[in-house]
Short mmCIF file of C-alpha atoms and ligand atoms in Angstrom, two decimals:
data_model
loop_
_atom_site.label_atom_id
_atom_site.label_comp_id
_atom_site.label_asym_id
_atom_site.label_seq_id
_atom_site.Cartn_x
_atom_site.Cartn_y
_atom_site.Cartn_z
CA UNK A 97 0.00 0.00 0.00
CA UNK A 98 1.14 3.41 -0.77
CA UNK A 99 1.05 5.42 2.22
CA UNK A 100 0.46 8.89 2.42
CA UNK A 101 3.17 11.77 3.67
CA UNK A 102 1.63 12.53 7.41
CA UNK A 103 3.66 16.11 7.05
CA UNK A 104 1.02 16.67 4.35
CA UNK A 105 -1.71 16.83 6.31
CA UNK A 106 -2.75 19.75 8.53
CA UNK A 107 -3.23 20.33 12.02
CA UNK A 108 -7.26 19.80 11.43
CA UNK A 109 -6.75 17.02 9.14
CA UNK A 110 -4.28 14.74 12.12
CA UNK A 111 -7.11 15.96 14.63
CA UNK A 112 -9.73 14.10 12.27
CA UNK A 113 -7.64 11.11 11.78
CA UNK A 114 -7.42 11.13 15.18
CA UNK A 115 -11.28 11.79 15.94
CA UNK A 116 -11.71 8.86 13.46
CA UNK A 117 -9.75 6.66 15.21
CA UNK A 118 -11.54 7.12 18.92
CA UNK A 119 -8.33 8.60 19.98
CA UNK A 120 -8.20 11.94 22.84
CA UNK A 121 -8.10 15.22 20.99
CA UNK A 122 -4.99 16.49 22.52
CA UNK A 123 -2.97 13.37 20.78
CA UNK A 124 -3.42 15.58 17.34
CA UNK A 125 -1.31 18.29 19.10
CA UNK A 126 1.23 15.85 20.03
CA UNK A 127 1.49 14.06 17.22
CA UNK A 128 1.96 17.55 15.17
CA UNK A 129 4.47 19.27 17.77
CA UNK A 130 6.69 15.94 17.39
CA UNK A 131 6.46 16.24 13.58
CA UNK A 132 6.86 20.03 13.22
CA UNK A 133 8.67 21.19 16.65
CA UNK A 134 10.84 18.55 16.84
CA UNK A 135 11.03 17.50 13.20
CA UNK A 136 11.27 13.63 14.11
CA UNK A 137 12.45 11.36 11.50
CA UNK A 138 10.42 8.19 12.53
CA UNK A 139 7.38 7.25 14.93
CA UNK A 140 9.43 5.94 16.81
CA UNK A 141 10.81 8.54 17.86
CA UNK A 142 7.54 9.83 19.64
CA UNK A 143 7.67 8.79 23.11
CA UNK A 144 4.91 9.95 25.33
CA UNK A 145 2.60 8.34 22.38
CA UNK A 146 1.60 4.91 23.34
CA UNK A 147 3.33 1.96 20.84
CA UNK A 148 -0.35 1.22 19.78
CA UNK A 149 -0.73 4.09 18.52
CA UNK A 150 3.14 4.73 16.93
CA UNK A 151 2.01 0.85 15.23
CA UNK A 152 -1.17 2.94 13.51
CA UNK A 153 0.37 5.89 12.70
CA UNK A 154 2.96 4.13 10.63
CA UNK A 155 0.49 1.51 9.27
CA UNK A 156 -1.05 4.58 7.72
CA UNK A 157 1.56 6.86 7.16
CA UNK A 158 5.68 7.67 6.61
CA UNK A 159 7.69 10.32 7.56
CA UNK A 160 10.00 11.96 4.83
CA UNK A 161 13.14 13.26 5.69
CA UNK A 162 16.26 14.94 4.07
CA UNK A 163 19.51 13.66 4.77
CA UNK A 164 23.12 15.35 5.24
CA UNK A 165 24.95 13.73 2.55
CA UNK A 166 28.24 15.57 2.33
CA UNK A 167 29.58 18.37 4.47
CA UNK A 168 32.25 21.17 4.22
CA UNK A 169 33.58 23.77 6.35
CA UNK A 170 35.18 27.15 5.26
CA UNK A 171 38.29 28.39 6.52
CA UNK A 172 35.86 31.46 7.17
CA UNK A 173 33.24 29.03 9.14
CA UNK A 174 30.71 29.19 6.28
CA UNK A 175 29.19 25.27 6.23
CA UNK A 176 28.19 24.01 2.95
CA UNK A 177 25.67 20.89 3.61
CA UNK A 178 25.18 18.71 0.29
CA UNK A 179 21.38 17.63 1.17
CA UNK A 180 19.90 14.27 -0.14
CA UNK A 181 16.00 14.89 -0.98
CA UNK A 182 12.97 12.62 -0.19
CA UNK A 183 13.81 10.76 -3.70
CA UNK A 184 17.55 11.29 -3.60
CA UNK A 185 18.28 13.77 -5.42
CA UNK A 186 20.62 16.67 -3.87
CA UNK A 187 20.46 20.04 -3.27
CA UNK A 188 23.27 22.46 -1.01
CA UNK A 189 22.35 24.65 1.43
CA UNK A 190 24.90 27.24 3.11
CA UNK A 191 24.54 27.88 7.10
CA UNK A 192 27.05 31.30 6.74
CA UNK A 193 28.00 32.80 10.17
CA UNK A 194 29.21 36.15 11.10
CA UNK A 195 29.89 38.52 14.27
CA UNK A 196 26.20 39.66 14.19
CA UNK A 197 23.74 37.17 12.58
CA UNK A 198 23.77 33.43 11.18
CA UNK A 199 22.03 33.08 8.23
CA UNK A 200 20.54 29.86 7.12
CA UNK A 201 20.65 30.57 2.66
CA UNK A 202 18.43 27.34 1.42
CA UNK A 203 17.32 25.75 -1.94
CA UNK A 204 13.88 26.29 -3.55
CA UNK A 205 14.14 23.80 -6.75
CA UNK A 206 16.75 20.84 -7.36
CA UNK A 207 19.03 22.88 -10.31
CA UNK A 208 17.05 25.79 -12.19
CA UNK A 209 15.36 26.02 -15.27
CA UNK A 210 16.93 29.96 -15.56
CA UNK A 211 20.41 30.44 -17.43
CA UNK A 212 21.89 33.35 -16.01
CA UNK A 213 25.42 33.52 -17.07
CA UNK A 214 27.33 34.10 -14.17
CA UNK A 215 25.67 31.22 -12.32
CA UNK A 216 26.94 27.80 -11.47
CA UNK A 217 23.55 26.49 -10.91
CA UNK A 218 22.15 27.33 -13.96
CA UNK A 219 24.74 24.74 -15.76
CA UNK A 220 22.70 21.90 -13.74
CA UNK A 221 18.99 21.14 -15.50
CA UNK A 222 15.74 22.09 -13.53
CA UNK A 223 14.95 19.03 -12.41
CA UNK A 224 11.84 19.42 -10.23
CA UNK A 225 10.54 21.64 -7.61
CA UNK A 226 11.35 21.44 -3.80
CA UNK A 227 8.60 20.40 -1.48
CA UNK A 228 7.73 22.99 1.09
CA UNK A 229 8.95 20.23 3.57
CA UNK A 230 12.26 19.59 1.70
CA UNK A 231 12.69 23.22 2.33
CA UNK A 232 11.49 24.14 5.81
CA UNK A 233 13.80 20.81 6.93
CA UNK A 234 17.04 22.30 5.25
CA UNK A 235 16.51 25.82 7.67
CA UNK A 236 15.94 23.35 10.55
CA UNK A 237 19.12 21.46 9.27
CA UNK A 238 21.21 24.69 9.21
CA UNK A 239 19.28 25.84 12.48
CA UNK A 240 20.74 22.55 14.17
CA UNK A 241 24.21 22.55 13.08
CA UNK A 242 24.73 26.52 13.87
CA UNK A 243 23.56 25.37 17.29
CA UNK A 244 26.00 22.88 17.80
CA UNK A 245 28.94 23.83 15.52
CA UNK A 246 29.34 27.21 16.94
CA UNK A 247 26.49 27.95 19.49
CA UNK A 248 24.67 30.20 17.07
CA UNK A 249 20.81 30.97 17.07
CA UNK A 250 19.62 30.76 13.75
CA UNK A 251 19.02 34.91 12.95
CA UNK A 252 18.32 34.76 9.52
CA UNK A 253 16.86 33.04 6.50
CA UNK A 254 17.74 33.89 2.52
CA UNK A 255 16.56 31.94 -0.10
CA UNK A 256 19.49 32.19 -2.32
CA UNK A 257 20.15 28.20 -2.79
CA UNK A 258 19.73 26.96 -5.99
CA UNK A 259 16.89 27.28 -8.05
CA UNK A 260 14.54 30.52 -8.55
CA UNK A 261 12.16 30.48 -5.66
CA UNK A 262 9.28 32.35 -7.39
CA UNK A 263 9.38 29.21 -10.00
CA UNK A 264 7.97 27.31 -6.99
CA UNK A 265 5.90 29.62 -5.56
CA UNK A 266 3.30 27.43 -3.98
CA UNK A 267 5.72 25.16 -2.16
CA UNK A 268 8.21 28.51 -1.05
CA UNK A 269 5.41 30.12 0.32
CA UNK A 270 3.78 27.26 2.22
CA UNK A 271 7.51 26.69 3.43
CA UNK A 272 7.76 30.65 4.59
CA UNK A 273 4.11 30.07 6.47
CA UNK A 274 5.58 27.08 8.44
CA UNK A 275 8.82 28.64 9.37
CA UNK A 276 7.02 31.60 10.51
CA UNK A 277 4.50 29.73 12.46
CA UNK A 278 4.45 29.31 16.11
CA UNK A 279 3.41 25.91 15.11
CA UNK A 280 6.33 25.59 13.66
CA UNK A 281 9.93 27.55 14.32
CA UNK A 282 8.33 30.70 14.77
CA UNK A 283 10.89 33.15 12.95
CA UNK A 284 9.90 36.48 12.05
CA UNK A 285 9.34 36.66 8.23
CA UNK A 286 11.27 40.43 8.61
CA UNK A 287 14.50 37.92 9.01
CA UNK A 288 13.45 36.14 5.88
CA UNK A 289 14.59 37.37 2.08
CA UNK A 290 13.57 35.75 -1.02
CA UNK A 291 15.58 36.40 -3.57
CA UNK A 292 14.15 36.60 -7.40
CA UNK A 293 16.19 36.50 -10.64
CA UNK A 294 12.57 38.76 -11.75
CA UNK A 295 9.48 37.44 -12.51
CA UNK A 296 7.49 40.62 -12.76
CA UNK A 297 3.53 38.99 -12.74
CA UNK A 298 4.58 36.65 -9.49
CA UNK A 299 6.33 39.88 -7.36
CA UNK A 300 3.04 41.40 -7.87
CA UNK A 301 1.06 38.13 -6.95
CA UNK A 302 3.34 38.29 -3.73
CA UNK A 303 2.55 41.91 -3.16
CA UNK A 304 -1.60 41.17 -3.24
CA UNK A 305 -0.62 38.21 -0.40
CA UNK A 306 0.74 41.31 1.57
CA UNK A 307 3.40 39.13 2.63
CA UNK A 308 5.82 39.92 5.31
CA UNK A 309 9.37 38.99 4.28
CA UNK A 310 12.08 41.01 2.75
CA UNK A 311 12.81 40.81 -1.18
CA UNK A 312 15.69 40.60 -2.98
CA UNK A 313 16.06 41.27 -7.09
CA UNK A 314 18.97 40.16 -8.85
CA UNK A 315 19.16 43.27 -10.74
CA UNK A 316 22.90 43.13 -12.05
CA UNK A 317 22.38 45.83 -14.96
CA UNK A 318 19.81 48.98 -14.89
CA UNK A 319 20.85 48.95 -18.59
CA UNK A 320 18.24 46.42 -21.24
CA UNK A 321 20.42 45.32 -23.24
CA UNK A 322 22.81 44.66 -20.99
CA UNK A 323 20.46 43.01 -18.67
CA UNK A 324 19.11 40.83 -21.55
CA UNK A 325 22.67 39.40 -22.01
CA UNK A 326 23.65 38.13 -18.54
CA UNK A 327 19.98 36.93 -17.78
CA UNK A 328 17.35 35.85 -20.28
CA UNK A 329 14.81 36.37 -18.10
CA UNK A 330 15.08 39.83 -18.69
CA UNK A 331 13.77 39.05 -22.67
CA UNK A 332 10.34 39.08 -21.12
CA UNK A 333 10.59 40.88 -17.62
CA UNK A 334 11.52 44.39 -19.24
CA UNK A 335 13.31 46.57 -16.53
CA UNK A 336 9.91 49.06 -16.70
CA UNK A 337 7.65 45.98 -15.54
CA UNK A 338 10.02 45.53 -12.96
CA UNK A 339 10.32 49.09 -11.98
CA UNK A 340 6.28 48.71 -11.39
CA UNK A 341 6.49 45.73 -9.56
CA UNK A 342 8.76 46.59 -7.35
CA UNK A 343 6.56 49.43 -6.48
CA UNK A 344 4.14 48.17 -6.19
CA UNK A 345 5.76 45.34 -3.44
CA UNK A 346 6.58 48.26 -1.60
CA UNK A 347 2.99 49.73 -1.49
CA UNK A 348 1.74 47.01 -0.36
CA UNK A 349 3.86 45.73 1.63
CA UNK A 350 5.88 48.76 3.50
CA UNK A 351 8.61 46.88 2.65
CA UNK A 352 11.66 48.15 0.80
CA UNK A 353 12.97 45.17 -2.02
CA UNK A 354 16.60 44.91 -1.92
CA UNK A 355 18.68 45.81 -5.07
CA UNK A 356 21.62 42.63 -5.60
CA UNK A 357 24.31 43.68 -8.25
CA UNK A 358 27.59 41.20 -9.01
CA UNK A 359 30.14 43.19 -9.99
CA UNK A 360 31.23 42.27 -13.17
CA UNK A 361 34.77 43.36 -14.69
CA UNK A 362 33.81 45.43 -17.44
CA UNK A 363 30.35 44.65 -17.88
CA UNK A 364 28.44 45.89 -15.27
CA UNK A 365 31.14 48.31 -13.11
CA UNK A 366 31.58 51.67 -15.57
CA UNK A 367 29.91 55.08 -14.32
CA UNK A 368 27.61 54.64 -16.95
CA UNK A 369 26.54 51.72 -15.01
CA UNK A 370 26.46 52.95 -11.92
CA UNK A 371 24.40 56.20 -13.21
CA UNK A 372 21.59 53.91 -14.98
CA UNK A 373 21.39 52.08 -11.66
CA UNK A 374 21.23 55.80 -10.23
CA UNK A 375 17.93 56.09 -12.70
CA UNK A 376 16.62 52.83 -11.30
CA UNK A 377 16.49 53.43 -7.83
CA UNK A 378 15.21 57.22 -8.54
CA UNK A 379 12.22 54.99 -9.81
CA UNK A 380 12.51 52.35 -6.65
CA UNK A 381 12.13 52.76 -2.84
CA UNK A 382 15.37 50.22 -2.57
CA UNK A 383 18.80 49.43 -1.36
CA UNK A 384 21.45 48.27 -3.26
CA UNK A 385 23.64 45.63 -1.99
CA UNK A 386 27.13 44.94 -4.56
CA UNK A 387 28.22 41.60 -4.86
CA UNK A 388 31.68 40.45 -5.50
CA UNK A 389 31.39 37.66 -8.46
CA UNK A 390 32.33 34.45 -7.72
CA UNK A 391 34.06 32.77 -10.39
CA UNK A 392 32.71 29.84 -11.70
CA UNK A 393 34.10 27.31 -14.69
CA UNK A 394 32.96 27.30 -18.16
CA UNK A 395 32.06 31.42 -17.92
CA UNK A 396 34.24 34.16 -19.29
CA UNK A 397 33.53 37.12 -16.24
CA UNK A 398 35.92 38.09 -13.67
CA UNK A 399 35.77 39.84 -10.58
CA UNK A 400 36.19 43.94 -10.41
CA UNK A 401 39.26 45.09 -9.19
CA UNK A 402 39.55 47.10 -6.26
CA UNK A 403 39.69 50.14 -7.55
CA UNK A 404 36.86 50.09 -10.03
CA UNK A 405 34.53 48.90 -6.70
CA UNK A 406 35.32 51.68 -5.04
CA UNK A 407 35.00 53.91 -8.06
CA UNK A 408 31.28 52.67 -8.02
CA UNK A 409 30.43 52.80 -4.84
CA UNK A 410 31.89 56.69 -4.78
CA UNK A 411 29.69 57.07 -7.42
CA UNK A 412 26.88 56.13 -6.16
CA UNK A 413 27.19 57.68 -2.90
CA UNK A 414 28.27 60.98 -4.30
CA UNK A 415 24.60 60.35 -5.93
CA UNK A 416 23.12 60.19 -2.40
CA UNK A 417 22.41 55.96 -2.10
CA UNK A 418 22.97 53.86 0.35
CA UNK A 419 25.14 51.28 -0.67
CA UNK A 420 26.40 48.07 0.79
CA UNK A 421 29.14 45.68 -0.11
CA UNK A 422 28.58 42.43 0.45
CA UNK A 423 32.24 40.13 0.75
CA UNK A 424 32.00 37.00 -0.22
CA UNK A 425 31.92 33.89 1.92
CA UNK A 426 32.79 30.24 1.76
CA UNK A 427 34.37 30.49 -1.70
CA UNK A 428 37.74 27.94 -0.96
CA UNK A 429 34.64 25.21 -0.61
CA UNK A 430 32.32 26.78 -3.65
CA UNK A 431 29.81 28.03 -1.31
CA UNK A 432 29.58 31.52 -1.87
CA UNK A 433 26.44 32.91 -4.32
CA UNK A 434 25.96 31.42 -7.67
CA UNK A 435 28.62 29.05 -6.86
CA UNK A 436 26.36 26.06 -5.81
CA UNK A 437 26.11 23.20 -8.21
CA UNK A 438 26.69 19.81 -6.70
CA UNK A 439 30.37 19.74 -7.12
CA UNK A 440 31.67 17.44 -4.60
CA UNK A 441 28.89 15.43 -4.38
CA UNK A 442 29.72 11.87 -5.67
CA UNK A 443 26.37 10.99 -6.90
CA UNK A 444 23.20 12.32 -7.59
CA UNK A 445 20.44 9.73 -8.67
N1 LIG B 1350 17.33 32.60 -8.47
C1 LIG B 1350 17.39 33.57 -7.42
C2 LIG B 1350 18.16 33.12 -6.18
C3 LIG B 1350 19.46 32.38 -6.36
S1 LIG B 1350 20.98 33.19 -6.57
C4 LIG B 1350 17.94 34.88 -7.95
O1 LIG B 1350 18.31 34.92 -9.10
O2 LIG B 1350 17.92 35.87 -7.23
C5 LIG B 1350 21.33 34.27 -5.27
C6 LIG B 1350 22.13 35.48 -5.72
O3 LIG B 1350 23.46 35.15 -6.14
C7 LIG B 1350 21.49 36.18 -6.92
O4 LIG B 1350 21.54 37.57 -6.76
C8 LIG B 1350 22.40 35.75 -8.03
O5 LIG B 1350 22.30 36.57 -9.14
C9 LIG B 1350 23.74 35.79 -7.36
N2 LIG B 1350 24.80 35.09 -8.10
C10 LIG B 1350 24.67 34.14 -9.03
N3 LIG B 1350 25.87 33.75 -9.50
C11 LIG B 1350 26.79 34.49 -8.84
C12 LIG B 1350 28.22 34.53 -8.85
N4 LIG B 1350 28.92 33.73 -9.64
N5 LIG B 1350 28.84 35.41 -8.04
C13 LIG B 1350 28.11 36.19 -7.20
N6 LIG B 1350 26.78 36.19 -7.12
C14 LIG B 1350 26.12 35.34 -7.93
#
């Protein structure tokens, strides 16, 4: 018999399996706190239910659960966790701590249908979407290990894994409700960031949800053309539709989207650059976060040098933004952004 996923059912759906069975009420709570809370792998593992009912429960149901498959640890502390999925497939997901915060920065869909050029895991296929559960266990994952590799609460959540999270909406969004939950880790979505390569039409379906978290486009060029080379996506998100989306997030939401630029040696990092992203955020409520590239086979972009960074950034604050430049971390074990693509992983069925 094929048994169905017990994480897929709801609170109100275990309380009317368990009403259905003759069982007490308050065994639904337990049963969901062990399976949430505690994010058991097995009944078994639920000991103040009695074995009768553990022998029922798995008669009925399973229990999915991802598994550590492969780990490795920067010299800079940054943990890169090579994940094996419910049907084996593997995904990475970063735990990246600093002086201030720990960020948990976790996978939405196993490779990614999007071919940005300066990406690693756009050379991997799309396979298939993440389940919200695949994805709410890799931040309790990352929560776990912070906790006991380096005493860390887990402060914050990015999903910058692989994959494009607003290609899996449904399951990203059930997995933001969950993580949020007091039924479940109770985080505050304002420590949460999705991060979109920019699918205009689904920012604005996020905006009507009024949703809570912070958002993060992968801008990289205020210019089209330019735009259109290093991410195809742009071909049918023009930079006006996201202009309007973006505004229309913030209307609706209060909150301000989050501008991410790599810095790319000569593509990206003139002053005429840096003035069209001046335009841009003239047009956007935003901040603007540079990115150092991370260099990746098969691709012909390098990093900017020093001085043309700071030349930018000069720029830009001469221009009256507020600017941020974010180092990169975890790069001696391919961690850092756009580097993840199942590298050292042996196998991946
Ligand atoms: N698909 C989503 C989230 C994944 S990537 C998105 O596009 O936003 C997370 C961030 O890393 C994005 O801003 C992405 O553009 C950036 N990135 C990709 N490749 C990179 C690289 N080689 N160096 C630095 N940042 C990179």
């Amino acid at each position: 018999m094929n048994k169905s996923d017990i994480r897929h059912l709801n609170f109100e759906q275990i309380q009317d399996w368990v009403l259905d069975n003759q069982l007490s009420k308050y065994r639904a709570q337990q049963i969901y706190d062990w399976l949430w809370i505690k994010n058991i792998a097995s009944f078994e593992e639920m000991t103040d239910i009695p074995k009768a009912l553990r022998e029922k429960l798995s008669e009925n149901f399973e229990i999915k659960q991802i598994v550590s498959h492969h780990i490795q640890v920067s010299k800079d502390r940054t943990i890169k966790c090579a994940i094996r999925l419910f049907d084996k497939n593997i995904v990475e997901s970063v735990l990246i701590p600093t002086q201030t915060r720990s960020t948990a920065c976790v996978s939405s869909q196993v490779g990614c249908s999007l071919d940005c050029k300066f990406c690693a895991t756009a050379q991997l296929k799309r396979k298939r979407n993440l389940d919200y559960q695949e994805i709410y266990q890799q931040v309790y994952f990352i929560k776990k290990l912070a906790y006991e590799k380096y005493h860390l609460p887990l402060t914050n959540i990015v999903y910058m894994g692989m994959g494009e999270p607003l290609l899996n909406y449904t399951n990203v969004m059930k997995s933001i409700e969950m993580i949020t939950s007091p039924k479940g880790m109770g985080i505050s979505p304002q420590r949460i960031t999705v991060s979109t390569s920019g699918i205009a039409k689904m920012i604005v379906k996020m905006a009507d949800q009024y949703v809570k978290f912070n958002l993060a486009l992968s801008l990289h060029s205020a210019i089209e053309e330019k735009r259109k080379q290093i991410m195809s996506i742009s071909e049918s998100n023009h930079i006006d539709m996201l202009v309007n989306a973006l505004n229309y997030f913030y209307e609706k939401t209060g909150n301000r989207p989050t501008l991410e630029y790599v810095m790319l040696y000569e593509l990206n990092d003139r002053i005429e650059d840096a003035n069209a992203l001046i335009n841009f955020c003239r047009k956007v409520k935003s901040k603007v976060n540079l990115i150092e590239y991370n260099p990746i086979d098969h691709v012909p972009f390098k990093k900017t040098t020093k001085e043309r960074l700071n030349h930018f950034v000069q720029h830009l604050e001469k221009n009256k933004m507020i600017v941020t430049v974010r180092r990169s971390r975890g790069e001696d074990i391919d961690a850092a952004c756009g580097q993840l693509a199942n590298k050292n992983v042996l196998f991946s069925v």
